[in-house]
Amino acid sequence: MNTKKRAVIGRKVTTTNLDDLITKNSGNNIVERSPISERDIEWERVEIESQDVLNKCKKSIYNKRSFKDLSLASVLDIFHSIKSTGGNTEAVRAELVDGKYEILGGLRRAYTVSLLPDTKLTLVVAKNLTEEERAHFALVMDEYSEPSYMDKARSISELKDKLEKRNGIELTGTKLCEILGMKKSNVYYALSFSNIPNDIIKLFPALKFISTPFLRELVKHNKDNYLDNLAIHFKAIKTSPLTGKESKEELSEINEFLEKESKKLQRDILNRIKSDKAQGETAYNGKFKELIKSNVSGVKFTTTKNGVNISIDESKVSPDILEMLLTSFNS
């Protein structure tokens, strides 16, 4: 008698009842149709004790979240739920590779269970997935809490390095986009974010508290080793140890406090950069020195090391001055 159940999936894995079926039918494996081909994929339900999670589980290279950067602050929103139920109620998706469970989706759940003694991690595990299937499953999972841009940055950089080492050829941004199902601009942003010094990233209690606009500002100044020593001027935000008896509301308050402190730290860092850049500007002593001091409506002067940049807003410049400028430049 065949006890296996079939679930046919499309683009969104989470629209199936796979996790629910596995929870209720722990003795049965589940078979579902591959989102890439017509073949069947068999998933097996597995339970791991809390103390074994970090030894038996690892992140799939296609997972968008950074496992090594997870912290208590990263999982405050699910900590109480997993503690009160004795484990994760939504199964973690993984593939068994060389005796390890490579997690495709559910890294935060796995990490939270590892923090809580006497809890168990529930996984649904497949074997022998193709590269395309691994990338697809990792892409459509973790919808409850989308990985932050910094998570993606570190994961994409790690994926690029490992695939290049495995294949022996450089992996282009276009190929990464195909593998990850992401826009080219997002992939290139992520790769630039991954070059930001780790000392700055570690100032924050979790990657999710680092905003994308802040990262983009840092990238602008990530040259001439300027960012390398920036972190020493700031104090890292620490998360107080938990007693294990905190209510859901108390954990939410801690999360809000960390978010508020992180926003303040980002403002302080950007203000420091602005101040440093202002002090580092080279004094201009060229022929336009006196003209720059005057207030010419519609004309903006920006000094550089070797001269002056002039920006003109024709709608605001006096017609006489505009005509004089045109005559001078044309001559």
Short mmCIF file of C-alpha atoms in Angstrom, two decimals, residues 10-331:
data_model
loop_
_atom_site.label_atom_id
_atom_site.label_comp_id
_atom_site.label_asym_id
_atom_site.label_seq_id
_atom_site.Cartn_x
_atom_site.Cartn_y
_atom_site.Cartn_z
CA GLY A 10 3.68 26.16 -8.61
CA ARG A 11 5.74 29.32 -8.08
CA LYS A 12 4.79 29.72 -4.41
CA VAL A 13 5.77 26.74 -2.28
CA THR A 14 3.94 28.19 0.71
CA THR A 15 0.55 27.91 -1.01
CA THR A 16 0.61 24.12 -0.56
CA ASN A 17 -0.44 22.24 2.55
CA LEU A 18 2.81 20.31 2.70
CA ASP A 19 3.89 21.47 6.15
CA ASP A 20 0.40 20.87 7.55
CA LEU A 21 0.26 17.37 6.08
CA ILE A 22 3.66 16.46 7.46
CA THR A 23 2.76 17.73 10.92
CA LYS A 24 -0.43 15.66 11.00
CA ASN A 25 0.94 12.57 9.27
CA SER A 26 4.34 12.12 10.85
CA GLY A 27 4.59 8.53 9.64
CA ASN A 28 4.27 9.37 5.98
CA ASN A 29 6.65 10.93 3.54
CA ILE A 30 5.34 13.55 1.15
CA VAL A 31 5.84 13.60 -2.61
CA GLU A 32 5.43 16.82 -4.57
CA ARG A 33 6.00 17.82 -8.16
CA SER A 34 9.21 19.67 -8.93
CA PRO A 35 8.71 23.35 -9.81
CA ILE A 36 11.44 23.00 -12.43
CA SER A 37 10.67 19.67 -14.11
CA GLU A 38 7.97 16.99 -14.11
CA ARG A 39 9.81 14.74 -11.68
CA ASP A 40 8.62 13.91 -8.16
CA ILE A 41 10.49 15.13 -5.08
CA GLU A 42 10.11 13.16 -1.87
CA TRP A 43 10.27 14.99 1.47
CA GLU A 44 10.86 13.18 4.76
CA ARG A 45 9.90 14.52 8.18
CA VAL A 46 12.85 14.68 10.62
CA GLU A 47 13.17 15.93 14.22
CA ILE A 48 16.40 17.14 15.83
CA GLU A 49 17.05 17.92 19.48
CA SER A 50 17.95 21.51 20.28
CA GLN A 51 21.54 20.74 21.27
CA ASP A 52 22.19 19.02 17.91
CA VAL A 53 20.91 21.74 15.59
CA LEU A 54 24.16 23.62 15.02
CA ASN A 55 26.12 20.38 14.53
CA LYS A 56 23.70 18.73 12.13
CA CYS A 57 22.42 21.73 10.18
CA LYS A 58 24.12 24.19 7.87
CA LYS A 59 22.93 26.84 5.48
CA SER A 60 22.39 26.04 1.82
CA ILE A 61 24.52 28.34 -0.31
CA TYR A 62 21.32 29.40 -2.08
CA ASN A 63 19.60 30.55 1.12
CA LYS A 64 19.35 34.37 1.15
CA ARG A 65 19.87 34.76 4.90
CA SER A 66 23.28 34.91 6.61
CA PHE A 67 23.39 32.10 9.20
CA LYS A 68 26.64 33.23 10.83
CA ASP A 69 25.22 36.70 11.48
CA LEU A 70 22.10 35.53 13.31
CA SER A 71 21.79 36.68 16.91
CA LEU A 72 19.19 36.79 19.65
CA ALA A 73 18.12 40.19 18.34
CA SER A 74 17.42 38.59 14.96
CA VAL A 75 14.76 36.25 16.33
CA LEU A 76 12.96 38.18 19.07
CA ASP A 77 9.70 38.08 17.09
CA ILE A 78 9.56 34.25 17.03
CA PHE A 79 11.43 33.43 20.26
CA HIS A 80 8.33 33.32 22.51
CA SER A 81 6.27 31.22 20.07
CA ILE A 82 8.93 28.55 19.63
CA LYS A 83 9.65 28.45 23.37
CA SER A 84 5.98 28.07 24.32
CA THR A 85 5.28 25.32 21.79
CA GLY A 86 8.49 23.38 22.38
CA GLY A 87 9.70 23.84 18.82
CA ASN A 88 8.83 25.21 15.40
CA THR A 89 5.26 24.64 14.23
CA GLU A 90 6.16 25.43 10.60
CA ALA A 91 8.68 22.91 9.32
CA VAL A 92 12.12 23.98 8.15
CA ARG A 93 12.88 22.96 4.55
CA ALA A 94 16.23 21.29 3.96
CA GLU A 95 18.22 18.92 1.77
CA LEU A 96 20.37 16.09 3.10
CA VAL A 97 23.89 16.51 1.68
CA ASP A 98 26.88 14.51 2.95
CA GLY A 99 25.19 13.79 6.26
CA LYS A 100 24.23 17.45 6.94
CA TYR A 101 20.87 19.13 6.63
CA GLU A 102 21.41 22.09 4.31
CA ILE A 103 18.64 24.54 5.13
CA LEU A 104 16.83 26.06 2.15
CA GLY A 105 14.28 27.99 4.20
CA GLY A 106 13.85 28.49 7.94
CA LEU A 107 17.29 29.49 9.24
CA ARG A 108 15.80 31.76 11.91
CA ARG A 109 13.60 28.94 13.19
CA ALA A 110 16.56 26.57 13.33
CA TYR A 111 18.70 29.13 15.14
CA THR A 112 15.96 29.92 17.67
CA VAL A 113 15.52 26.24 18.53
CA SER A 114 19.28 25.99 19.06
CA LEU A 115 18.98 28.73 21.72
CA LEU A 116 16.23 26.94 23.64
CA PRO A 117 17.04 23.72 25.55
CA ASP A 118 14.34 21.05 25.57
CA THR A 119 12.92 22.13 22.21
CA LYS A 120 13.00 20.24 18.93
CA LEU A 121 13.55 21.32 15.36
CA THR A 122 11.14 19.86 12.81
CA LEU A 123 12.42 19.64 9.24
CA VAL A 124 11.12 18.28 5.96
CA VAL A 125 14.10 16.95 4.07
CA ALA A 126 14.67 16.12 0.41
CA LYS A 127 17.58 14.34 -1.26
CA ASN A 128 19.38 14.91 -4.54
CA LEU A 129 17.82 18.21 -5.59
CA THR A 130 19.17 19.83 -8.73
CA GLU A 131 20.93 23.20 -8.59
CA GLU A 132 17.87 24.83 -10.18
CA GLU A 133 15.53 23.27 -7.59
CA ARG A 134 17.73 24.37 -4.68
CA ALA A 135 17.81 27.94 -5.98
CA HIS A 136 14.04 27.96 -6.53
CA PHE A 137 13.09 26.60 -3.11
CA ALA A 138 15.48 29.02 -1.38
CA LEU A 139 14.04 31.93 -3.38
CA VAL A 140 10.38 31.44 -2.45
CA MET A 141 10.84 30.60 1.23
CA ASP A 142 11.29 32.80 4.32
CA GLU A 143 8.27 34.91 3.40
CA TYR A 144 7.27 35.57 7.02
CA SER A 145 10.36 37.68 7.55
CA GLU A 146 12.12 38.62 4.33
CA PRO A 147 15.91 38.52 4.69
CA SER A 148 17.39 42.00 4.98
CA TYR A 149 19.45 43.51 2.18
CA MET A 150 22.60 42.93 4.23
CA ASP A 151 21.60 39.26 4.65
CA LYS A 152 21.28 39.00 0.89
CA ALA A 153 24.55 40.85 0.36
CA ARG A 154 26.56 38.41 2.45
CA SER A 155 24.77 35.37 1.06
CA ILE A 156 25.14 36.41 -2.59
CA SER A 157 28.84 37.14 -2.11
CA GLU A 158 29.32 33.76 -0.42
CA LEU A 159 27.39 31.99 -3.19
CA LYS A 160 29.48 33.71 -5.87
CA ASP A 161 32.75 32.68 -4.20
CA LYS A 162 31.71 29.05 -3.70
CA LEU A 163 30.34 28.57 -7.21
CA GLU A 164 33.43 30.16 -8.73
CA LYS A 165 35.66 27.87 -6.67
CA ARG A 166 33.57 24.84 -7.60
CA ASN A 167 33.37 25.62 -11.32
CA GLY A 168 36.76 27.24 -11.75
CA ILE A 169 35.39 30.23 -13.68
CA GLU A 170 34.33 33.74 -12.78
CA LEU A 171 30.59 34.10 -12.23
CA THR A 172 29.10 37.18 -13.91
CA GLY A 173 26.44 39.37 -12.38
CA THR A 174 24.06 38.34 -15.17
CA LYS A 175 24.51 34.66 -14.34
CA LEU A 176 23.92 35.36 -10.65
CA CYS A 177 20.67 37.09 -11.55
CA GLU A 178 19.55 34.01 -13.47
CA ILE A 179 20.39 31.69 -10.59
CA LEU A 180 18.81 33.84 -7.88
CA GLY A 181 15.83 35.20 -9.78
CA MET A 182 16.77 38.74 -8.74
CA LYS A 183 17.05 42.00 -10.68
CA LYS A 184 20.54 42.84 -11.91
CA SER A 185 20.57 46.17 -10.03
CA ASN A 186 19.73 44.41 -6.75
CA VAL A 187 22.49 41.85 -7.23
CA TYR A 188 25.10 44.54 -7.93
CA TYR A 189 23.93 46.58 -4.95
CA ALA A 190 24.24 43.48 -2.78
CA LEU A 191 27.78 42.78 -3.98
CA SER A 192 28.80 46.37 -3.20
CA PHE A 193 27.25 46.11 0.29
CA SER A 194 29.26 42.97 1.01
CA ASN A 195 32.47 45.04 0.78
CA ILE A 196 31.51 47.29 3.69
CA PRO A 197 33.91 46.60 6.62
CA ASN A 198 32.56 44.01 9.04
CA ASP A 199 33.50 46.20 12.05
CA ILE A 200 30.75 48.62 11.02
CA ILE A 201 28.16 45.88 10.49
CA LYS A 202 28.94 44.37 13.90
CA LEU A 203 27.98 47.63 15.61
CA PHE A 204 24.35 46.62 15.07
CA PRO A 205 22.52 43.90 17.05
CA ALA A 206 21.22 42.20 13.88
CA LEU A 207 21.43 42.66 10.13
CA LYS A 208 17.71 43.40 9.92
CA PHE A 209 18.27 46.69 11.79
CA ILE A 210 20.56 48.07 9.05
CA SER A 211 18.60 50.04 6.45
CA THR A 212 19.24 49.94 2.72
CA PRO A 213 19.58 53.77 2.35
CA PHE A 214 22.24 53.71 5.06
CA LEU A 215 24.16 50.98 3.23
CA ARG A 216 24.01 52.94 -0.01
CA GLU A 217 25.50 55.97 1.73
CA LEU A 218 28.32 53.86 3.14
CA VAL A 219 29.12 52.47 -0.31
CA LYS A 220 29.63 56.02 -1.60
CA HIS A 221 32.43 56.53 0.92
CA ASN A 222 33.96 53.04 0.78
CA LYS A 223 37.16 54.13 -0.93
CA ASP A 224 40.69 55.09 0.03
CA ASN A 225 40.24 52.88 3.15
CA TYR A 226 38.10 55.60 4.75
CA LEU A 227 35.56 53.20 6.28
CA ASP A 228 38.19 50.84 7.72
CA ASN A 229 38.63 52.81 10.96
CA LEU A 230 35.18 54.36 11.22
CA ALA A 231 33.75 51.82 13.66
CA ILE A 232 36.22 52.67 16.44
CA HIS A 233 34.38 55.95 17.04
CA PHE A 234 31.14 54.19 18.01
CA LYS A 235 29.89 51.77 20.63
CA ALA A 236 28.15 48.58 19.52
CA ILE A 237 24.50 48.08 20.49
CA LYS A 238 24.23 45.12 22.83
CA THR A 239 21.24 42.86 23.51
CA SER A 240 20.72 42.08 27.19
CA PRO A 241 20.61 38.35 28.07
CA LEU A 242 17.10 36.94 28.40
CA THR A 243 15.86 35.10 31.46
CA GLY A 244 13.58 32.92 29.36
CA LYS A 245 10.49 34.19 31.19
CA GLU A 246 9.85 37.25 29.06
CA SER A 247 6.36 37.66 27.65
CA LYS A 248 5.65 38.25 23.98
CA GLU A 249 4.99 41.92 24.76
CA GLU A 250 8.30 42.31 26.61
CA LEU A 251 10.20 40.79 23.69
CA SER A 252 8.42 43.15 21.34
CA GLU A 253 9.50 46.11 23.49
CA ILE A 254 13.12 44.93 23.38
CA ASN A 255 12.89 44.66 19.59
CA GLU A 256 11.47 48.19 19.31
CA PHE A 257 14.24 49.54 21.55
CA LEU A 258 16.94 47.92 19.40
CA GLU A 259 15.32 49.28 16.25
CA LYS A 260 15.25 52.80 17.72
CA GLU A 261 18.88 52.61 18.86
CA SER A 262 19.95 51.28 15.47
CA LYS A 263 18.31 54.19 13.66
CA LYS A 264 20.10 56.61 15.98
CA LEU A 265 23.44 54.88 15.40
CA GLN A 266 22.98 55.11 11.64
CA ARG A 267 22.32 58.85 11.92
CA ASP A 268 25.39 59.30 14.13
CA ILE A 269 27.61 57.42 11.68
CA LEU A 270 26.39 59.46 8.70
CA ASN A 271 26.88 62.70 10.64
CA ARG A 272 30.45 61.63 11.45
CA ILE A 273 31.11 60.95 7.76
CA LYS A 274 29.68 64.33 6.81
CA SER A 275 31.85 66.06 9.41
CA ASP A 276 34.99 64.21 8.32
CA LYS A 277 34.41 65.08 4.69
CA ALA A 278 33.83 68.75 5.51
CA GLN A 279 37.08 68.95 7.48
CA GLY A 280 38.96 67.16 4.73
CA GLU A 281 38.00 69.57 1.97
CA THR A 282 40.94 71.34 0.39
CA ALA A 283 40.86 75.12 0.76
CA TYR A 284 40.37 76.75 -2.64
CA ASN A 285 42.55 79.76 -3.49
CA GLY A 286 42.09 80.06 -7.24
CA LYS A 287 40.92 82.93 -9.42
CA PHE A 288 37.24 82.32 -8.64
CA LYS A 289 37.80 82.70 -4.88
CA GLU A 290 36.09 86.09 -4.56
CA LEU A 291 33.27 85.17 -6.96
CA ILE A 292 32.45 82.05 -4.93
CA LYS A 293 31.92 84.19 -1.83
CA SER A 294 29.20 86.17 -3.62
CA ASN A 295 25.61 84.95 -3.85
CA VAL A 296 24.77 84.57 -7.54
CA SER A 297 21.16 83.47 -7.95
CA GLY A 298 20.84 80.26 -9.99
CA VAL A 299 24.57 79.51 -9.96
CA LYS A 300 26.14 76.94 -7.66
CA PHE A 301 29.91 76.70 -7.20
CA THR A 302 31.54 73.50 -5.94
CA THR A 303 35.26 73.64 -5.22
CA THR A 304 37.53 70.71 -6.01
CA LYS A 305 41.23 70.12 -5.50
CA ASN A 306 42.08 71.45 -8.94
CA GLY A 307 39.36 74.01 -9.63
CA VAL A 308 35.65 74.82 -9.56
CA ASN A 309 32.52 73.06 -10.81
CA ILE A 310 29.75 75.42 -11.87
CA SER A 311 26.09 74.35 -11.95
CA ILE A 312 23.58 76.70 -13.61
CA ASP A 313 19.81 76.74 -13.20
CA GLU A 314 18.67 78.75 -16.25
CA SER A 315 15.25 79.44 -14.73
CA LYS A 316 16.86 81.33 -11.84
CA VAL A 317 19.86 83.03 -13.44
CA SER A 318 19.59 86.70 -14.43
CA PRO A 319 19.26 86.96 -18.28
CA ASP A 320 22.16 89.41 -18.37
CA ILE A 321 24.47 87.07 -16.47
CA LEU A 322 23.36 84.09 -18.53
CA GLU A 323 24.04 85.95 -21.76
CA MET A 324 27.45 87.02 -20.48
CA LEU A 325 28.33 83.46 -19.56
CA LEU A 326 27.23 82.13 -22.93
CA THR A 327 29.25 84.79 -24.75
CA SER A 328 32.36 84.03 -22.66
CA PHE A 329 32.13 80.26 -23.12
CA ASN A 330 31.43 80.49 -26.84
CA SER A 331 34.40 82.78 -27.41
#
